[in-house]
mmCIF file of C-alpha atoms in Angstrom:
data_model
loop_
_atom_site.group_PDB
_atom_site.id
_atom_site.type_symbol
_atom_site.label_atom_id
_atom_site.label_comp_id
_atom_site.label_asym_id
_atom_site.label_seq_id
_atom_site.Cartn_x
_atom_site.Cartn_y
_atom_site.Cartn_z
ATOM 1 C CA MET A 204 80.888 71.027 104.744
ATOM 2 C CA GLY A 205 80.344 72.495 101.275
ATOM 3 C CA ARG A 206 76.764 73.464 102.080
ATOM 4 C CA TYR A 207 77.894 75.054 105.330
ATOM 5 C CA VAL A 208 80.572 77.123 103.552
ATOM 6 C CA VAL A 209 78.065 78.310 100.931
ATOM 7 C CA LYS A 210 75.640 79.286 103.697
ATOM 8 C CA ARG A 211 78.313 81.209 105.565
ATOM 9 C CA LEU A 212 79.396 82.974 102.385
ATOM 10 C CA GLY A 213 75.799 84.113 101.894
ATOM 11 C CA HIS A 214 75.757 85.503 105.434
ATOM 12 C CA ALA A 215 79.097 87.195 104.770
ATOM 13 C CA ALA A 216 77.695 88.899 101.689
ATOM 14 C CA LEU A 217 74.797 90.283 103.747
ATOM 15 C CA VAL A 218 77.225 91.540 106.384
ATOM 16 C CA LEU A 219 79.329 93.322 103.775
ATOM 17 C CA VAL A 220 76.225 94.937 102.264
ATOM 18 C CA GLY A 221 75.212 96.163 105.725
ATOM 19 C CA VAL A 222 78.718 97.489 106.397
ATOM 20 C CA THR A 223 78.678 99.327 103.074
ATOM 21 C CA LEU A 224 75.307 100.869 103.874
ATOM 22 C CA PHE A 225 76.170 102.024 107.389
ATOM 23 C CA SER A 226 79.666 103.276 106.557
ATOM 24 C CA PHE A 227 78.267 105.377 103.702
ATOM 25 C CA PHE A 228 75.606 107.126 105.754
ATOM 26 C CA LEU A 229 77.669 107.463 108.953
ATOM 27 C CA THR A 230 80.515 109.195 107.119
ATOM 28 C CA ARG A 231 78.030 111.696 105.685
ATOM 29 C CA MET A 232 76.965 112.589 109.229
ATOM 30 C CA THR A 233 80.464 113.878 110.074
ATOM 31 C CA GLY A 234 80.116 117.076 108.050
ATOM 32 C CA ASP A 235 80.606 118.614 104.645
ATOM 33 C CA PRO A 236 83.974 117.791 103.003
ATOM 34 C CA VAL A 237 83.526 120.558 100.455
ATOM 35 C CA ARG A 238 83.905 123.222 103.160
ATOM 36 C CA LEU A 239 87.286 121.752 104.119
ATOM 37 C CA MET A 240 88.475 121.517 100.526
ATOM 38 C CA ALA A 241 87.384 124.985 99.423
ATOM 39 C CA PRO A 242 89.728 127.962 100.035
ATOM 40 C CA LEU A 243 88.951 130.085 103.087
ATOM 41 C CA ASP A 244 88.055 133.065 100.923
ATOM 42 C CA ALA A 245 85.840 131.059 98.532
ATOM 43 C CA THR A 246 82.418 132.481 97.790
ATOM 44 C CA GLU A 247 79.197 130.507 98.115
ATOM 45 C CA GLU A 248 79.016 130.188 94.343
ATOM 46 C CA GLU A 249 82.518 128.686 94.234
ATOM 47 C CA VAL A 250 81.671 126.279 97.039
ATOM 48 C CA GLU A 251 78.527 125.127 95.248
ATOM 49 C CA LEU A 252 80.468 124.710 92.004
ATOM 50 C CA LEU A 253 82.997 122.487 93.771
ATOM 51 C CA ARG A 254 80.182 120.501 95.382
ATOM 52 C CA THR A 255 78.623 119.954 91.967
ATOM 53 C CA GLN A 256 81.943 118.857 90.461
ATOM 54 C CA LEU A 257 82.400 116.277 93.261
ATOM 55 C CA GLY A 258 78.807 115.042 92.955
ATOM 56 C CA PHE A 259 77.763 115.935 96.504
ATOM 57 C CA ASN A 260 74.866 118.081 95.287
ATOM 58 C CA ARG A 261 72.882 114.991 94.278
ATOM 59 C CA PRO A 262 70.283 113.371 96.594
ATOM 60 C CA LEU A 263 71.841 111.091 99.174
ATOM 61 C CA HIS A 264 70.135 107.927 97.936
ATOM 62 C CA VAL A 265 71.377 108.617 94.401
ATOM 63 C CA GLN A 266 74.935 108.992 95.715
ATOM 64 C CA PHE A 267 74.612 105.689 97.589
ATOM 65 C CA LEU A 268 73.295 103.754 94.594
ATOM 66 C CA ASP A 269 76.123 105.116 92.468
ATOM 67 C CA TYR A 270 78.659 104.200 95.169
ATOM 68 C CA PHE A 271 77.167 100.718 95.655
ATOM 69 C CA ARG A 272 77.366 99.984 91.927
ATOM 70 C CA GLY A 273 81.047 100.882 92.122
ATOM 71 C CA VAL A 274 81.576 98.579 95.126
ATOM 72 C CA LEU A 275 80.172 95.646 93.129
ATOM 73 C CA VAL A 276 83.081 96.049 90.694
ATOM 74 C CA LEU A 277 85.534 96.914 93.513
ATOM 75 C CA ASP A 278 85.591 100.607 92.620
ATOM 76 C CA PHE A 279 85.416 102.628 95.838
ATOM 77 C CA GLY A 280 85.984 106.000 94.245
ATOM 78 C CA ASP A 281 88.942 108.354 94.397
ATOM 79 C CA SER A 282 90.300 109.919 97.559
ATOM 80 C CA LEU A 283 89.127 113.499 97.971
ATOM 81 C CA ARG A 284 92.532 114.508 99.341
ATOM 82 C CA HIS A 285 94.951 112.455 97.253
ATOM 83 C CA GLY A 286 93.029 112.099 93.986
ATOM 84 C CA GLU A 287 93.954 108.410 93.727
ATOM 85 C CA PRO A 288 91.760 105.286 94.014
ATOM 86 C CA ALA A 289 90.771 104.945 97.678
ATOM 87 C CA MET A 290 91.176 101.170 97.881
ATOM 88 C CA LEU A 291 94.631 101.383 96.303
ATOM 89 C CA LEU A 292 95.721 103.836 98.997
ATOM 90 C CA VAL A 293 94.373 101.495 101.679
ATOM 91 C CA PHE A 294 96.097 98.458 100.122
ATOM 92 C CA GLU A 295 99.427 100.297 100.077
ATOM 93 C CA ARG A 296 99.259 100.677 103.858
ATOM 94 C CA MET A 297 97.735 97.280 104.641
ATOM 95 C CA PRO A 298 101.068 95.355 104.847
ATOM 96 C CA ALA A 299 102.216 97.575 107.715
ATOM 97 C CA THR A 300 98.985 96.943 109.624
ATOM 98 C CA LEU A 301 98.992 93.202 108.936
ATOM 99 C CA SER A 302 102.627 92.771 109.943
ATOM 100 C CA LEU A 303 102.040 94.634 113.218
ATOM 101 C CA SER A 304 98.817 92.746 114.001
ATOM 102 C CA PHE A 305 100.308 89.313 113.317
ATOM 103 C CA THR A 306 103.411 90.168 115.334
ATOM 104 C CA ALA A 307 101.204 91.195 118.257
ATOM 105 C CA LEU A 308 99.121 88.017 117.928
ATOM 106 C CA LEU A 309 102.170 85.742 117.827
ATOM 107 C CA LEU A 310 103.589 87.532 120.857
ATOM 108 C CA ALA A 311 100.287 87.184 122.724
ATOM 109 C CA VAL A 312 99.987 83.457 121.970
ATOM 110 C CA ALA A 313 103.655 82.782 122.795
ATOM 111 C CA VAL A 314 103.224 84.373 126.230
ATOM 112 C CA ALA A 315 99.638 83.340 127.031
ATOM 113 C CA VAL A 316 99.774 79.609 126.264
ATOM 114 C CA PRO A 317 102.648 78.669 128.629
ATOM 115 C CA ILE A 318 101.299 80.891 131.418
ATOM 116 C CA GLY A 319 97.749 79.561 130.958
ATOM 117 C CA VAL A 320 98.936 75.934 131.079
ATOM 118 C CA VAL A 321 101.118 76.508 134.148
ATOM 119 C CA SER A 322 98.307 78.367 135.947
ATOM 120 C CA ALA A 323 95.918 75.481 135.302
ATOM 121 C CA THR A 324 98.320 72.684 136.272
ATOM 122 C CA ARG A 325 99.390 74.518 139.448
ATOM 123 C CA ARG A 326 96.025 75.839 140.506
ATOM 124 C CA GLY A 327 96.107 77.827 143.725
ATOM 125 C CA GLY A 328 99.893 78.127 143.732
ATOM 126 C CA LEU A 329 102.189 81.115 143.453
ATOM 127 C CA LEU A 330 102.497 80.898 139.653
ATOM 128 C CA ASP A 331 98.722 80.735 139.327
ATOM 129 C CA ALA A 332 98.370 83.852 141.480
ATOM 130 C CA LEU A 333 100.981 85.702 139.430
ATOM 131 C CA GLY A 334 99.254 84.681 136.204
ATOM 132 C CA THR A 335 95.900 85.902 137.509
ATOM 133 C CA LEU A 336 97.454 89.202 138.568
ATOM 134 C CA LEU A 337 99.069 89.616 135.158
ATOM 135 C CA ALA A 338 95.729 88.931 133.436
ATOM 136 C CA LEU A 339 93.996 91.499 135.643
ATOM 137 C CA LEU A 340 96.597 94.150 134.889
ATOM 138 C CA GLY A 341 96.534 93.445 131.162
ATOM 139 C CA GLN A 342 92.780 93.845 130.923
ATOM 140 C CA SER A 343 92.693 96.935 133.138
ATOM 141 C CA MET A 344 95.196 99.072 131.208
ATOM 142 C CA PRO A 345 93.763 101.133 128.318
ATOM 143 C CA VAL A 346 95.684 100.757 125.067
ATOM 144 C CA TYR A 347 96.422 104.473 124.710
ATOM 145 C CA TRP A 348 97.701 104.698 128.306
ATOM 146 C CA LEU A 349 99.974 101.657 127.947
ATOM 147 C CA GLY A 350 101.330 102.886 124.613
ATOM 148 C CA ILE A 351 102.182 106.332 125.951
ATOM 149 C CA LEU A 352 103.741 104.795 129.072
ATOM 150 C CA LEU A 353 105.987 102.520 126.982
ATOM 151 C CA ILE A 354 107.052 105.466 124.829
ATOM 152 C CA ILE A 355 107.955 107.572 127.882
ATOM 153 C CA VAL A 356 109.910 104.794 129.606
ATOM 154 C CA PHE A 357 111.633 102.912 126.765
ATOM 155 C CA GLY A 358 111.631 105.517 124.019
ATOM 156 C CA VAL A 359 112.261 108.799 125.827
ATOM 157 C CA GLN A 360 113.902 108.109 129.185
ATOM 158 C CA LEU A 361 115.911 104.922 128.531
ATOM 159 C CA ARG A 362 116.220 105.414 124.750
ATOM 160 C CA TRP A 363 116.334 101.672 124.203
ATOM 161 C CA LEU A 364 113.700 101.479 121.471
ATOM 162 C CA PRO A 365 112.266 103.760 118.758
ATOM 163 C CA ALA A 366 109.352 105.818 120.035
ATOM 164 C CA GLY A 367 107.552 105.833 116.686
ATOM 165 C CA GLY A 368 107.661 105.096 112.986
ATOM 166 C CA ARG A 369 108.460 101.883 111.123
ATOM 167 C CA THR A 370 112.154 101.302 110.524
ATOM 168 C CA ASP A 371 113.774 98.006 111.527
ATOM 169 C CA TRP A 372 112.553 95.123 113.712
ATOM 170 C CA THR A 373 113.068 97.119 116.914
ATOM 171 C CA SER A 374 110.313 99.536 115.881
ATOM 172 C CA TYR A 375 107.815 96.648 116.154
ATOM 173 C CA ILE A 376 108.473 95.961 119.826
ATOM 174 C CA LEU A 377 106.602 98.786 121.576
ATOM 175 C CA PRO A 378 103.488 98.864 119.349
ATOM 176 C CA ALA A 379 103.324 95.048 119.271
ATOM 177 C CA VAL A 380 103.500 94.834 123.068
ATOM 178 C CA THR A 381 100.817 97.510 123.338
ATOM 179 C CA LEU A 382 98.515 95.646 120.959
ATOM 180 C CA ALA A 383 99.264 92.236 122.465
ATOM 181 C CA ALA A 384 98.609 93.121 126.111
ATOM 182 C CA TYR A 385 94.830 92.750 126.144
ATOM 183 C CA THR A 386 94.834 89.835 123.689
ATOM 184 C CA CYS A 387 97.405 87.978 125.764
ATOM 185 C CA THR A 388 95.373 88.222 128.956
ATOM 186 C CA SER A 389 92.166 87.143 127.188
ATOM 187 C CA ILE A 390 93.818 84.034 125.747
ATOM 188 C CA MET A 391 95.443 83.289 129.088
ATOM 189 C CA ARG A 392 92.162 83.375 131.027
ATOM 190 C CA ILE A 393 90.254 81.287 128.486
ATOM 191 C CA LEU A 394 93.027 78.680 128.231
ATOM 192 C CA ARG A 395 93.345 78.376 132.018
ATOM 193 C CA SER A 396 89.598 77.868 132.420
ATOM 194 C CA SER A 397 89.457 75.380 129.554
ATOM 195 C CA MET A 398 92.468 73.439 130.830
ATOM 196 C CA LEU A 399 90.937 73.140 134.299
ATOM 197 C CA GLY A 400 87.811 71.648 132.782
ATOM 198 C CA VAL A 401 89.755 69.161 130.661
ATOM 199 C CA LEU A 402 92.159 68.099 133.431
ATOM 200 C CA GLY A 403 89.208 66.926 135.506
ATOM 201 C CA GLN A 404 87.813 64.619 132.829
ATOM 202 C CA GLU A 405 87.918 60.838 132.869
ATOM 203 C CA PHE A 406 90.269 60.337 129.910
ATOM 204 C CA ILE A 407 92.966 62.400 131.677
ATOM 205 C CA ARG A 408 92.759 60.164 134.736
ATOM 206 C CA THR A 409 92.939 57.131 132.421
ATOM 207 C CA ALA A 410 96.046 58.513 130.715
ATOM 208 C CA ARG A 411 97.734 59.007 134.081
ATOM 209 C CA ALA A 412 96.682 55.545 135.212
ATOM 210 C CA LYS A 413 98.416 54.076 132.138
ATOM 211 C CA GLY A 414 101.678 55.519 133.405
ATOM 212 C CA LEU A 415 102.064 58.340 130.884
ATOM 213 C CA GLY A 416 104.343 61.164 131.944
ATOM 214 C CA GLU A 417 102.761 64.358 133.240
ATOM 215 C CA ARG A 418 104.192 66.420 130.371
ATOM 216 C CA THR A 419 102.653 64.014 127.833
ATOM 217 C CA VAL A 420 99.299 64.097 129.616
ATOM 218 C CA VAL A 421 99.232 67.880 129.811
ATOM 219 C CA TYR A 422 100.564 68.883 126.403
ATOM 220 C CA ARG A 423 99.528 65.964 124.192
ATOM 221 C CA HIS A 424 96.114 65.163 125.628
ATOM 222 C CA ALA A 425 94.803 68.000 127.789
ATOM 223 C CA LEU A 426 96.111 70.983 125.830
ATOM 224 C CA ARG A 427 94.825 69.764 122.464
ATOM 225 C CA ASN A 428 91.305 69.304 123.852
ATOM 226 C CA ALA A 429 91.456 72.656 125.625
ATOM 227 C CA LEU A 430 92.393 74.602 122.490
ATOM 228 C CA LEU A 431 88.906 74.744 120.951
ATOM 229 C CA PRO A 432 87.675 77.829 122.851
ATOM 230 C CA VAL A 433 91.153 79.344 122.496
ATOM 231 C CA VAL A 434 90.907 79.115 118.705
ATOM 232 C CA THR A 435 87.667 81.094 118.903
ATOM 233 C CA VAL A 436 89.304 83.772 121.026
ATOM 234 C CA VAL A 437 92.376 83.965 118.771
ATOM 235 C CA GLY A 438 90.204 84.375 115.682
ATOM 236 C CA LEU A 439 88.115 87.091 117.277
ATOM 237 C CA GLN A 440 91.159 88.813 118.725
ATOM 238 C CA LEU A 441 92.893 88.923 115.336
ATOM 239 C CA GLY A 442 89.937 90.854 113.984
ATOM 240 C CA SER A 443 90.069 93.114 117.026
ATOM 241 C CA LEU A 444 93.796 93.679 116.520
ATOM 242 C CA LEU A 445 93.236 94.766 112.929
ATOM 243 C CA SER A 446 90.423 97.163 113.774
ATOM 244 C CA GLY A 447 91.946 98.201 117.103
ATOM 245 C CA SER A 448 95.234 99.135 115.484
ATOM 246 C CA VAL A 449 93.731 102.576 114.799
ATOM 247 C CA ILE A 450 94.670 103.832 118.269
ATOM 248 C CA THR A 451 98.045 102.107 118.454
ATOM 249 C CA GLU A 452 99.132 103.226 114.986
ATOM 250 C CA THR A 453 98.175 106.807 115.825
ATOM 251 C CA ILE A 454 100.164 106.750 119.081
ATOM 252 C CA PHE A 455 103.288 105.259 117.489
ATOM 253 C CA ALA A 456 102.999 107.109 114.135
ATOM 254 C CA TRP A 457 102.814 103.712 112.445
ATOM 255 C CA PRO A 458 102.295 104.051 108.653
ATOM 256 C CA GLY A 459 99.384 101.624 108.513
ATOM 257 C CA VAL A 460 95.711 101.687 107.604
ATOM 258 C CA GLY A 461 94.585 102.659 111.100
ATOM 259 C CA ARG A 462 96.538 105.902 111.196
ATOM 260 C CA PHE A 463 95.578 106.634 107.606
ATOM 261 C CA VAL A 464 91.882 106.199 108.439
ATOM 262 C CA VAL A 465 92.155 108.571 111.397
ATOM 263 C CA GLN A 466 93.650 111.208 109.105
ATOM 264 C CA ALA A 467 90.914 110.527 106.530
ATOM 265 C CA ILE A 468 88.212 111.000 109.176
ATOM 266 C CA PHE A 469 89.592 114.386 110.179
ATOM 267 C CA ASN A 470 89.851 115.342 106.501
ATOM 268 C CA ARG A 471 86.356 113.959 105.806
ATOM 269 C CA ASP A 472 87.803 111.831 103.048
ATOM 270 C CA PHE A 473 84.695 109.685 102.806
ATOM 271 C CA PHE A 474 85.840 107.261 100.138
ATOM 272 C CA VAL A 475 89.027 106.298 101.970
ATOM 273 C CA VAL A 476 87.117 105.648 105.197
ATOM 274 C CA GLN A 477 84.508 103.561 103.387
ATOM 275 C CA ALA A 478 87.151 101.531 101.544
ATOM 276 C CA ALA A 479 89.066 100.832 104.765
ATOM 277 C CA VAL A 480 85.924 99.829 106.684
ATOM 278 C CA PHE A 481 84.888 97.480 103.877
ATOM 279 C CA LEU A 482 88.340 95.877 103.763
ATOM 280 C CA PHE A 483 88.449 95.414 107.550
ATOM 281 C CA ALA A 484 84.973 93.842 107.468
ATOM 282 C CA LEU A 485 86.028 91.494 104.668
ATOM 283 C CA VAL A 486 89.129 90.363 106.572
ATOM 284 C CA ILE A 487 87.183 89.815 109.808
ATOM 285 C CA VAL A 488 84.479 87.785 108.037
ATOM 286 C CA ALA A 489 87.165 85.633 106.387
ATOM 287 C CA ILE A 490 88.909 85.089 109.735
ATOM 288 C CA ASN A 491 85.665 84.031 111.416
ATOM 289 C CA LEU A 492 84.928 81.537 108.639
ATOM 290 C CA ALA A 493 88.451 80.110 108.830
ATOM 291 C CA THR A 494 88.101 79.790 112.612
ATOM 292 C CA ASP A 495 84.873 77.814 112.286
ATOM 293 C CA LEU A 496 86.419 75.462 109.728
ATOM 294 C CA LEU A 497 89.464 74.938 111.949
ATOM 295 C CA TYR A 498 87.229 73.457 114.646
ATOM 296 C CA SER A 499 86.850 70.196 112.734
ATOM 297 C CA LEU A 500 90.632 69.781 112.560
ATOM 298 C CA LEU A 501 91.040 70.218 116.318
ATOM 299 C CA ASP A 502 88.003 68.106 117.248
ATOM 300 C CA PRO A 503 87.002 65.397 114.705
ATOM 301 C CA ARG A 504 83.688 64.976 116.524
ATOM 302 C CA ILE A 505 82.484 68.322 115.098
ATOM 303 C CA ARG A 506 80.507 68.079 111.888
ATOM 304 C CA TYR A 507 78.850 70.832 109.878
ATOM 305 C CA ALA A 508 75.323 70.428 108.597
#
């Protein structure tokens, strides 16, 4: 196990280096931030002076090496718009993004697991058909369309819930439902398929032959063995929720990292974008490693070489 963790950490380091490299050069392809920062009536000499002061007049590879040396000591530079450390600005908004993402994930799991189990145990029935229809609808609706629809219905017409911002617990409902929709249907489909495979195995028939109750057979024996692929999906979906929160946070004016990154992209605030991308990559790599290690707890037969 220790050797496996060390190996995965080495792979993670390579991934983070690659993310740093690509995020640096891709942000530079979006345009010149100096033109946005300079006054409209600035002369070419004033623009060049500002570019020199910000260090953008240096060769691109020199800028990258200087930036990469800063990343090694967790210095991502100062925001071009706010004049504060970029990573600090991202960290200040990270709790809002994490709270929304985890709320959406908990909601997705709470809805998907019971529906997936019922669909598998009552295959071909009415509940199975309804579950399949719900999964199809959830995967067919774009996030931005669902978010706007929920705002129009529950925020504008019915006025039951806040249409945007982060105030009390009610402000979590609409964005969390929007984020959870696709994740819920993915977990539901995977769990149903996995449960169907497990319910047909010999040890399930043996458990029933021993006289165990159907609830015990389904939830204590079948569900535990069917959770392995679900854990993979949940881990991957948590990373997708964090990175996919960009659209949802923009729609609901949520004060998280996603909305902040969108604003930074429009402002060509390179250092903020790079810091946020690096942090998202770090979180996703950590989640994937934790998911792999969780396998051995769910299935003792799994060993890591």
